[in-house]
Amino acid sequence: MKKILIAAVALCVTLSAQAQWQTLFNGKNLKGWKKIGNAEFRVENGAIEGISRYGTPNSFLRTEKEYGDFILEMLFKMDERINSGVQFRSHVIDGRVRGYQYEMDPSARAWTGGIYDEGRLGWLYPLTVNPAAKDAFVHGDWNKLRIEAIGGRLRTWINGVPAADVLDDRDASGFIALQVHEIYYEGLEDSKVYWKDIRIMTENLEYEAYPENGIAQNNCVPNTISEREAEEGWKLLWDGRTTDGWRSHKSPEFPSKGWHISDGMLVVEKADGAESGNGGDIITKEKYGNFILSVEFKITEGANSGIKYFVNPDINSAAGGSAIGCEFQVLDDEKHPDAKLGVKGNRTLGSLYDLIPAPADKPFRKGFFNKATVIVNGDHVEHWLNDVKIVEYDRNSAQWDALVAYSKYKNWVNFGNFEKGHILIQDHGDEVYYKNIKIKELD
Amino acid sequence: MKKILIAAVALCVTLSAQAQWQTLFNGKNLKGWKKIGNAEFRVENGAIEGISRYGTPNSFLRTEKEYGDFILEMLFKMDERINSGVQFRSHVIDGRVRGYQYEMDPSARAWTGGIYDEGRLGWLYPLTVNPAAKDAFVHGDWNKLRIEAIGGRLRTWINGVPAADVLDDRDASGFIALQVHEIYYEGLEDSKVYWKDIRIMTENLEYEAYPENGIAQNNCVPNTISEREAEEGWKLLWDGRTTDGWRSHKSPEFPSKGWHISDGMLVVEKADGAESGNGGDIITKEKYGNFILSVEFKITEGANSGIKYFVNPDINSAAGGSAIGCEFQVLDDEKHPDAKLGVKGNRTLGSLYDLIPAPADKPFRKGFFNKATVIVNGDHVEHWLNDVKIVEYDRNSAQWDALVAYSKYKNWVNFGNFEKGHILIQDHGDEVYYKNIKIKELD
């Protein structure tokens, strides 16, 4: 046994000798780095110090070189007043740094280690997906960052705790950059961030990569099912390219106008804002009972749309308007008047339309794609927005029926109590983008 | 061992020899019996045959003698088309047979063995209290009845299955009578009921009584706590005589008008039908959280009243009207206009007022006292009427708040979500009677 152990240790030593870390910061000056923006970066006590300046936009200290596949480690320490981050595989496009960012977030939100897509898609991996990592950040002291960017997979750690796991195929390489965040409020100027012991490895990565750790993986490759999603039973409800599997709620065909498919997005076209007045709603050809439905949507200013389930297109085929079903409301709460109507906010984004309001502090990301999730498990239903539960209810009960009896749906017999129904995307005559429409059927 | 068994058997034989059954029917003629009413009673094949006649009111064949404490057994067989019964400790008062009746009910309701108070209080023990006994009746063949009337306790069996267990102190003795029910509909005439092997025992009853059997016991002695209720933790919330423990919702005193106590009943007096406009509502001095509340109420024609819980009298002390709380509605659904208002029946008797409707087929007993039960177990609340659950809901949830937001209670912050509150009886200016107000606090 002892011999085997010694042999194993010897092997490790041999292999780890191949772990060729390159130092990215020499501890003395900023050789190999260059500044983007007006914040101050300097070397103090063997660390890079970034200092925020009032009225200065996001500033970065970037590597002169670009890096593709790599494992990156460094230590960082930061002022509690601002957030910051480390860009990787990033570029300057249209005068702005864009690309993946390892988030450094000392706020109560505590998303350090999450991945943000700076200047583009926004959050790829907020720590709502992995709340266990939120405790790993150490306030007021040095923290260890680790990023593995290998092929289309991006993984992060904070102080050894796995934080993010993202699949994305957009940027194969780019620079690494240390961020000093823009400061909007007086009193935040001269906030400081420190980085040191910055090292990178670019060879033998598969061997050096940390083992699988079981945290949730976020597949950001549009309209695909990852290996893990396939194992878990997820399927695409929309293929990202064609109208296969979808039809008008009024006919077996897909609407001939009002909708188009572009750049992996299913787009409701702008008309006059009328409910199902242009191309009309579209529904899945199949019906679904117990499921997890995941849909990403991006609204335009003042837009109205919605995701419905338990839809029976026959029950109001004669009437105009949208087909009847339970609705995850999609709305610009700020600009669309319907947000103020209904009762106590039950027509706002994420609400079970006209029935149960989503909370006002829901994690909506203005200007970005947002993820709507609907979980139907028998009579228990939940709405999630960006991985946070915002609405839940139990149907097929007198309490449910009493609520429905007060709502717009009072005249629809058995509303919300069906065993199965179509899934619908609403045309409300406003431009709204949909993608990554996936479903996992439950037993 | 064998010797002991023999000795025990010998003892039983000795004692059972003391079980002196007296025959009440000789199998040949109706000697010892006399008829009340116009139905036909005759002897056929050793049994008494009762035959219904169209247009004939309830008729009875009664014993000439009266009996106090006894054990009574007989066999009976009956036509499926009518119900019938056996009176005991009964009397003719105001030209009508009144008193305890062992119910014989071949209908789908299947309450054979239940105890009905003929011509007086109505159901003392419907089989909703003991549904397990509903299967014991045998259709189309002989059934064995057993009644034990010993002191203030009345117990029944159907084919050996325990059916009813009632405490009542009104009638210590009276006649026994076989009922032929009045016939309202053509086609039910000539329905037949048979009785035979009728025997009674009046001595050594404590020894001959069947053992305790664990079925629910209904304490019909007004405003008392039985031994069993005390063991189970029940307490009187009203003592049946004074205003102790109760106060106005607007002051620390009991209202000086609008209410009176009479004959063990707490009576809301008739005024102009206004909400809390005469004496005003009364509330318990104490607050209650988790509990089972049991209240018997009798309404007069067109009456409105209510039983509220989670009442906070301070939150609308400035405003007029009734204090705010969750309400078990008490209403004459047929005659009071509020039954037609609200949404889908959510203002009818037994409903959670303006929120969740009681079902239309609830077991309300017109003209009699009815039992309202409210069970609060944390966030789960139930309304029962005459031992049948009619409403249930879960509070302290977004779904609950959404329902409240649509109702009359939308402006009352945290409505229904309080941990504790007063219990209230509503003065709505209509004459309504209350008694047997009891509470069992839960952990």
PDB file of N, CA and C in Angstrom, chain B residues 292-362:
ATOM      1  N   ILE B 292     -60.080  24.444  16.941  1.00  0.00           N
ATOM      2  CA  ILE B 292     -61.318  23.974  16.328  1.00  0.00           C
ATOM      3  C   ILE B 292     -62.432  24.708  17.063  1.00  0.00           C
ATOM      4  N   LEU B 293     -63.210  25.460  16.325  1.00  0.00           N
ATOM      5  CA  LEU B 293     -64.329  26.212  16.886  1.00  0.00           C
ATOM      6  C   LEU B 293     -65.612  25.535  16.436  1.00  0.00           C
ATOM      7  N   SER B 294     -66.502  25.290  17.388  1.00  0.00           N
ATOM      8  CA  SER B 294     -67.771  24.648  17.058  1.00  0.00           C
ATOM      9  C   SER B 294     -68.902  25.527  17.583  1.00  0.00           C
ATOM     10  N   VAL B 295     -69.827  25.881  16.718  1.00  0.00           N
ATOM     11  CA  VAL B 295     -70.918  26.793  17.075  1.00  0.00           C
ATOM     12  C   VAL B 295     -72.203  26.269  16.446  1.00  0.00           C
ATOM     13  N   GLU B 296     -73.268  26.187  17.226  1.00  0.00           N
ATOM     14  CA  GLU B 296     -74.556  25.850  16.631  1.00  0.00           C
ATOM     15  C   GLU B 296     -75.376  27.123  16.442  1.00  0.00           C
ATOM     16  N   PHE B 297     -76.027  27.207  15.290  1.00  0.00           N
ATOM     17  CA  PHE B 297     -76.798  28.410  14.978  1.00  0.00           C
ATOM     18  C   PHE B 297     -78.126  28.014  14.339  1.00  0.00           C
ATOM     19  N   LYS B 298     -79.136  28.833  14.597  1.00  0.00           N
ATOM     20  CA  LYS B 298     -80.420  28.651  13.922  1.00  0.00           C
ATOM     21  C   LYS B 298     -80.841  30.008  13.388  1.00  0.00           C
ATOM     22  N   ILE B 299     -81.157  30.045  12.098  1.00  0.00           N
ATOM     23  CA  ILE B 299     -81.528  31.323  11.489  1.00  0.00           C
ATOM     24  C   ILE B 299     -83.051  31.450  11.413  1.00  0.00           C
ATOM     25  N   THR B 300     -83.523  32.660  11.375  1.00  0.00           N
ATOM     26  CA  THR B 300     -84.924  32.921  11.075  1.00  0.00           C
ATOM     27  C   THR B 300     -85.028  33.322   9.607  1.00  0.00           C
ATOM     28  N   GLU B 301     -86.233  33.429   9.118  1.00  0.00           N
ATOM     29  CA  GLU B 301     -86.417  33.661   7.682  1.00  0.00           C
ATOM     30  C   GLU B 301     -85.744  34.950   7.220  1.00  0.00           C
ATOM     31  N   GLY B 302     -84.951  34.838   6.185  1.00  0.00           N
ATOM     32  CA  GLY B 302     -84.278  36.000   5.588  1.00  0.00           C
ATOM     33  C   GLY B 302     -83.109  36.529   6.383  1.00  0.00           C
ATOM     34  N   ALA B 303     -82.666  35.783   7.380  1.00  0.00           N
ATOM     35  CA  ALA B 303     -81.669  36.333   8.313  1.00  0.00           C
ATOM     36  C   ALA B 303     -80.254  36.326   7.751  1.00  0.00           C
ATOM     37  N   ASN B 304     -79.466  37.233   8.310  1.00  0.00           N
ATOM     38  CA  ASN B 304     -78.048  37.385   8.008  1.00  0.00           C
ATOM     39  C   ASN B 304     -77.296  37.507   9.320  1.00  0.00           C
ATOM     40  N   SER B 305     -76.232  36.772   9.463  1.00  0.00           N
ATOM     41  CA  SER B 305     -75.336  36.908  10.602  1.00  0.00           C
ATOM     42  C   SER B 305     -74.005  36.310  10.170  1.00  0.00           C
ATOM     43  N   GLY B 306     -73.150  35.950  11.098  1.00  0.00           N
ATOM     44  CA  GLY B 306     -71.883  35.378  10.686  1.00  0.00           C
ATOM     45  C   GLY B 306     -70.987  35.100  11.869  1.00  0.00           C
ATOM     46  N   ILE B 307     -70.049  34.215  11.647  1.00  0.00           N
ATOM     47  CA  ILE B 307     -69.053  33.873  12.664  1.00  0.00           C
ATOM     48  C   ILE B 307     -67.699  34.236  12.070  1.00  0.00           C
ATOM     49  N   LYS B 308     -67.019  35.168  12.704  1.00  0.00           N
ATOM     50  CA  LYS B 308     -65.725  35.593  12.158  1.00  0.00           C
ATOM     51  C   LYS B 308     -64.584  35.143  13.063  1.00  0.00           C
ATOM     52  N   TYR B 309     -63.416  35.036  12.471  1.00  0.00           N
ATOM     53  CA  TYR B 309     -62.214  34.666  13.224  1.00  0.00           C
ATOM     54  C   TYR B 309     -61.038  35.443  12.647  1.00  0.00           C
ATOM     55  N   PHE B 310     -59.955  35.454  13.357  1.00  0.00           N
ATOM     56  CA  PHE B 310     -58.825  36.351  13.029  1.00  0.00           C
ATOM     57  C   PHE B 310     -59.308  37.799  12.967  1.00  0.00           C
ATOM     58  N   VAL B 311     -60.164  38.152  13.924  1.00  0.00           N
ATOM     59  CA  VAL B 311     -60.721  39.501  13.959  1.00  0.00           C
ATOM     60  C   VAL B 311     -59.801  40.407  14.757  1.00  0.00           C
ATOM     61  N   ASN B 312     -59.496  41.553  14.176  1.00  0.00           N
ATOM     62  CA  ASN B 312     -58.784  42.606  14.883  1.00  0.00           C
ATOM     63  C   ASN B 312     -59.720  43.801  14.953  1.00  0.00           C
ATOM     64  N   PRO B 313     -60.357  44.043  16.117  1.00  0.00           N
ATOM     65  CA  PRO B 313     -61.388  45.079  16.199  1.00  0.00           C
ATOM     66  C   PRO B 313     -60.812  46.490  16.091  1.00  0.00           C
ATOM     67  N   ASP B 314     -59.501  46.608  16.223  1.00  0.00           N
ATOM     68  CA  ASP B 314     -58.911  47.949  16.202  1.00  0.00           C
ATOM     69  C   ASP B 314     -58.756  48.491  14.788  1.00  0.00           C
ATOM     70  N   ILE B 315     -58.614  47.606  13.795  1.00  0.00           N
ATOM     71  CA  ILE B 315     -58.209  48.127  12.487  1.00  0.00           C
ATOM     72  C   ILE B 315     -59.325  48.887  11.780  1.00  0.00           C
ATOM     73  N   ASN B 316     -60.575  48.659  12.168  1.00  0.00           N
ATOM     74  CA  ASN B 316     -61.612  49.520  11.586  1.00  0.00           C
ATOM     75  C   ASN B 316     -62.531  50.092  12.650  1.00  0.00           C
ATOM     76  N   SER B 317     -61.925  50.407  13.819  1.00  0.00           N
ATOM     77  CA  SER B 317     -62.753  50.913  14.918  1.00  0.00           C
ATOM     78  C   SER B 317     -63.379  52.256  14.569  1.00  0.00           C
ATOM     79  N   ALA B 318     -62.683  53.028  13.729  1.00  0.00           N
ATOM     80  CA  ALA B 318     -63.234  54.337  13.368  1.00  0.00           C
ATOM     81  C   ALA B 318     -64.402  54.177  12.393  1.00  0.00           C
ATOM     82  N   ALA B 319     -64.276  53.222  11.495  1.00  0.00           N
ATOM     83  CA  ALA B 319     -65.326  53.012  10.494  1.00  0.00           C
ATOM     84  C   ALA B 319     -66.554  52.370  11.125  1.00  0.00           C
ATOM     85  N   GLY B 320     -67.662  52.476  10.444  1.00  0.00           N
ATOM     86  CA  GLY B 320     -68.861  51.786  10.908  1.00  0.00           C
ATOM     87  C   GLY B 320     -68.808  50.339  10.483  1.00  0.00           C
ATOM     88  N   GLY B 321     -69.941  49.645  10.661  1.00  0.00           N
ATOM     89  CA  GLY B 321     -70.031  48.284  10.154  1.00  0.00           C
ATOM     90  C   GLY B 321     -69.383  47.263  11.057  1.00  0.00           C
ATOM     91  N   SER B 322     -69.286  46.079  10.527  1.00  0.00           N
ATOM     92  CA  SER B 322     -68.794  44.924  11.268  1.00  0.00           C
ATOM     93  C   SER B 322     -67.276  44.959  11.344  1.00  0.00           C
ATOM     94  N   ALA B 323     -66.747  44.325  12.394  1.00  0.00           N
ATOM     95  CA  ALA B 323     -65.295  44.236  12.498  1.00  0.00           C
ATOM     96  C   ALA B 323     -64.776  43.304  11.404  1.00  0.00           C
ATOM     97  N   ILE B 324     -63.486  43.479  11.048  1.00  0.00           N
ATOM     98  CA  ILE B 324     -62.900  42.774   9.909  1.00  0.00           C
ATOM     99  C   ILE B 324     -62.275  41.449  10.346  1.00  0.00           C
ATOM    100  N   GLY B 325     -62.616  40.403   9.625  1.00  0.00           N
ATOM    101  CA  GLY B 325     -62.032  39.092   9.879  1.00  0.00           C
ATOM    102  C   GLY B 325     -62.554  38.099   8.864  1.00  0.00           C
ATOM    103  N   CYS B 326     -61.979  36.919   8.866  1.00  0.00           N
ATOM    104  CA  CYS B 326     -62.473  35.845   7.994  1.00  0.00           C
ATOM    105  C   CYS B 326     -63.834  35.406   8.526  1.00  0.00           C
ATOM    106  N   GLU B 327     -64.791  35.212   7.631  1.00  0.00           N
ATOM    107  CA  GLU B 327     -66.159  34.958   8.083  1.00  0.00           C
ATOM    108  C   GLU B 327     -66.736  33.653   7.560  1.00  0.00           C
ATOM    109  N   PHE B 328     -67.221  32.823   8.477  1.00  0.00           N
ATOM    110  CA  PHE B 328     -68.108  31.707   8.159  1.00  0.00           C
ATOM    111  C   PHE B 328     -69.486  32.347   8.044  1.00  0.00           C
ATOM    112  N   GLN B 329     -69.955  32.498   6.808  1.00  0.00           N
ATOM    113  CA  GLN B 329     -71.198  33.226   6.579  1.00  0.00           C
ATOM    114  C   GLN B 329     -72.397  32.453   7.128  1.00  0.00           C
ATOM    115  N   VAL B 330     -73.275  33.173   7.818  1.00  0.00           N
ATOM    116  CA  VAL B 330     -74.543  32.616   8.303  1.00  0.00           C
ATOM    117  C   VAL B 330     -75.655  33.398   7.613  1.00  0.00           C
ATOM    118  N   LEU B 331     -76.452  32.734   6.788  1.00  0.00           N
ATOM    119  CA  LEU B 331     -77.399  33.446   5.933  1.00  0.00           C
ATOM    120  C   LEU B 331     -78.540  32.527   5.525  1.00  0.00           C
ATOM    121  N   ASP B 332     -79.695  33.124   5.347  1.00  0.00           N
ATOM    122  CA  ASP B 332     -80.797  32.402   4.705  1.00  0.00           C
ATOM    123  C   ASP B 332     -80.595  32.523   3.197  1.00  0.00           C
ATOM    124  N   ASP B 333     -79.978  31.512   2.613  1.00  0.00           N
ATOM    125  CA  ASP B 333     -79.631  31.576   1.181  1.00  0.00           C
ATOM    126  C   ASP B 333     -80.864  31.783   0.306  1.00  0.00           C
ATOM    127  N   GLU B 334     -82.011  31.245   0.775  1.00  0.00           N
ATOM    128  CA  GLU B 334     -83.211  31.340  -0.068  1.00  0.00           C
ATOM    129  C   GLU B 334     -83.799  32.742  -0.061  1.00  0.00           C
ATOM    130  N   LYS B 335     -83.771  33.402   1.095  1.00  0.00           N
ATOM    131  CA  LYS B 335     -84.517  34.646   1.222  1.00  0.00           C
ATOM    132  C   LYS B 335     -83.666  35.918   1.323  1.00  0.00           C
ATOM    133  N   HIS B 336     -82.391  35.785   1.675  1.00  0.00           N
ATOM    134  CA  HIS B 336     -81.605  37.018   1.819  1.00  0.00           C
ATOM    135  C   HIS B 336     -80.921  37.353   0.485  1.00  0.00           C
ATOM    136  N   PRO B 337     -81.018  38.617   0.030  1.00  0.00           N
ATOM    137  CA  PRO B 337     -80.473  38.956  -1.296  1.00  0.00           C
ATOM    138  C   PRO B 337     -78.961  38.788  -1.419  1.00  0.00           C
ATOM    139  N   ASP B 338     -78.247  38.847  -0.312  1.00  0.00           N
ATOM    140  CA  ASP B 338     -76.788  38.756  -0.413  1.00  0.00           C
ATOM    141  C   ASP B 338     -76.333  37.399  -0.971  1.00  0.00           C
ATOM    142  N   ALA B 339     -77.176  36.400  -0.842  1.00  0.00           N
ATOM    143  CA  ALA B 339     -76.814  35.070  -1.366  1.00  0.00           C
ATOM    144  C   ALA B 339     -76.605  35.102  -2.871  1.00  0.00           C
ATOM    145  N   LYS B 340     -77.302  36.034  -3.541  1.00  0.00           N
ATOM    146  CA  LYS B 340     -77.171  36.137  -5.000  1.00  0.00           C
ATOM    147  C   LYS B 340     -76.039  37.086  -5.400  1.00  0.00           C
ATOM    148  N   LEU B 341     -75.544  37.866  -4.462  1.00  0.00           N
ATOM    149  CA  LEU B 341     -74.458  38.805  -4.764  1.00  0.00           C
ATOM    150  C   LEU B 341     -73.115  38.078  -4.618  1.00  0.00           C
ATOM    151  N   GLY B 342     -72.041  38.860  -4.634  1.00  0.00           N
ATOM    152  CA  GLY B 342     -70.730  38.227  -4.598  1.00  0.00           C
ATOM    153  C   GLY B 342     -70.462  37.485  -5.895  1.00  0.00           C
ATOM    154  N   VAL B 343     -69.548  36.561  -5.878  1.00  0.00           N
ATOM    155  CA  VAL B 343     -69.103  35.864  -7.080  1.00  0.00           C
ATOM    156  C   VAL B 343     -69.276  34.364  -6.920  1.00  0.00           C
ATOM    157  N   LYS B 344     -70.079  33.781  -7.793  1.00  0.00           N
ATOM    158  CA  LYS B 344     -70.292  32.340  -7.818  1.00  0.00           C
ATOM    159  C   LYS B 344     -70.612  31.777  -6.434  1.00  0.00           C
ATOM    160  N   GLY B 345     -71.517  32.454  -5.746  1.00  0.00           N
ATOM    161  CA  GLY B 345     -72.013  31.894  -4.486  1.00  0.00           C
ATOM    162  C   GLY B 345     -71.109  32.088  -3.298  1.00  0.00           C
ATOM    163  N   ASN B 346     -70.139  33.013  -3.380  1.00  0.00           N
ATOM    164  CA  ASN B 346     -69.218  33.137  -2.252  1.00  0.00           C
ATOM    165  C   ASN B 346     -69.750  34.002  -1.108  1.00  0.00           C
ATOM    166  N   ARG B 347     -71.073  34.275  -1.122  1.00  0.00           N
ATOM    167  CA  ARG B 347     -71.683  34.916   0.049  1.00  0.00           C
ATOM    168  C   ARG B 347     -72.798  34.054   0.634  1.00  0.00           C
ATOM    169  N   THR B 348     -72.870  32.820   0.229  1.00  0.00           N
ATOM    170  CA  THR B 348     -73.903  31.931   0.764  1.00  0.00           C
ATOM    171  C   THR B 348     -73.457  31.335   2.097  1.00  0.00           C
ATOM    172  N   LEU B 349     -74.425  30.756   2.777  1.00  0.00           N
ATOM    173  CA  LEU B 349     -74.165  30.156   4.089  1.00  0.00           C
ATOM    174  C   LEU B 349     -72.986  29.186   4.038  1.00  0.00           C
ATOM    175  N   GLY B 350     -72.091  29.328   5.007  1.00  0.00           N
ATOM    176  CA  GLY B 350     -70.946  28.434   5.124  1.00  0.00           C
ATOM    177  C   GLY B 350     -69.754  28.870   4.310  1.00  0.00           C
ATOM    178  N   SER B 351     -69.984  29.770   3.340  1.00  0.00           N
ATOM    179  CA  SER B 351     -68.876  30.272   2.533  1.00  0.00           C
ATOM    180  C   SER B 351     -67.883  31.046   3.394  1.00  0.00           C
ATOM    181  N   LEU B 352     -66.642  31.091   2.926  1.00  0.00           N
ATOM    182  CA  LEU B 352     -65.703  32.066   3.458  1.00  0.00           C
ATOM    183  C   LEU B 352     -66.112  33.372   2.778  1.00  0.00           C
ATOM    184  N   TYR B 353     -66.752  34.228   3.515  1.00  0.00           N
ATOM    185  CA  TYR B 353     -67.517  35.331   2.944  1.00  0.00           C
ATOM    186  C   TYR B 353     -66.742  36.159   1.911  1.00  0.00           C
ATOM    187  N   ASP B 354     -67.353  36.263   0.751  1.00  0.00           N
ATOM    188  CA  ASP B 354     -66.837  37.047  -0.383  1.00  0.00           C
ATOM    189  C   ASP B 354     -65.548  36.476  -0.965  1.00  0.00           C
ATOM    190  N   LEU B 355     -65.158  35.290  -0.518  1.00  0.00           N
ATOM    191  CA  LEU B 355     -63.908  34.704  -1.007  1.00  0.00           C
ATOM    192  C   LEU B 355     -64.113  33.317  -1.617  1.00  0.00           C
ATOM    193  N   ILE B 356     -64.530  32.351  -0.814  1.00  0.00           N
ATOM    194  CA  ILE B 356     -64.643  30.975  -1.328  1.00  0.00           C
ATOM    195  C   ILE B 356     -66.037  30.431  -1.049  1.00  0.00           C
ATOM    196  N   PRO B 357     -66.769  30.065  -2.111  1.00  0.00           N
ATOM    197  CA  PRO B 357     -68.143  29.596  -1.921  1.00  0.00           C
ATOM    198  C   PRO B 357     -68.210  28.216  -1.276  1.00  0.00           C
ATOM    199  N   ALA B 358     -69.209  28.046  -0.399  1.00  0.00           N
ATOM    200  CA  ALA B 358     -69.579  26.703   0.043  1.00  0.00           C
ATOM    201  C   ALA B 358     -70.336  26.043  -1.106  1.00  0.00           C
ATOM    202  N   PRO B 359     -70.277  24.724  -1.213  1.00  0.00           N
ATOM    203  CA  PRO B 359     -71.004  24.075  -2.313  1.00  0.00           C
ATOM    204  C   PRO B 359     -72.511  24.207  -2.134  1.00  0.00           C
ATOM    205  N   ALA B 360     -73.222  24.227  -3.249  1.00  0.00           N
ATOM    206  CA  ALA B 360     -74.672  24.392  -3.208  1.00  0.00           C
ATOM    207  C   ALA B 360     -75.347  23.210  -2.506  1.00  0.00           C
ATOM    208  N   ASP B 361     -74.744  22.038  -2.558  1.00  0.00           N
ATOM    209  CA  ASP B 361     -75.377  20.862  -1.948  1.00  0.00           C
ATOM    210  C   ASP B 361     -74.911  20.622  -0.510  1.00  0.00           C
ATOM    211  N   LYS B 362     -74.499  21.676   0.155  1.00  0.00           N
ATOM    212  CA  LYS B 362     -74.051  21.545   1.546  1.00  0.00           C
ATOM    213  C   LYS B 362     -75.199  21.047   2.420  1.00  0.00           C
TER     214      LYS B 362
END
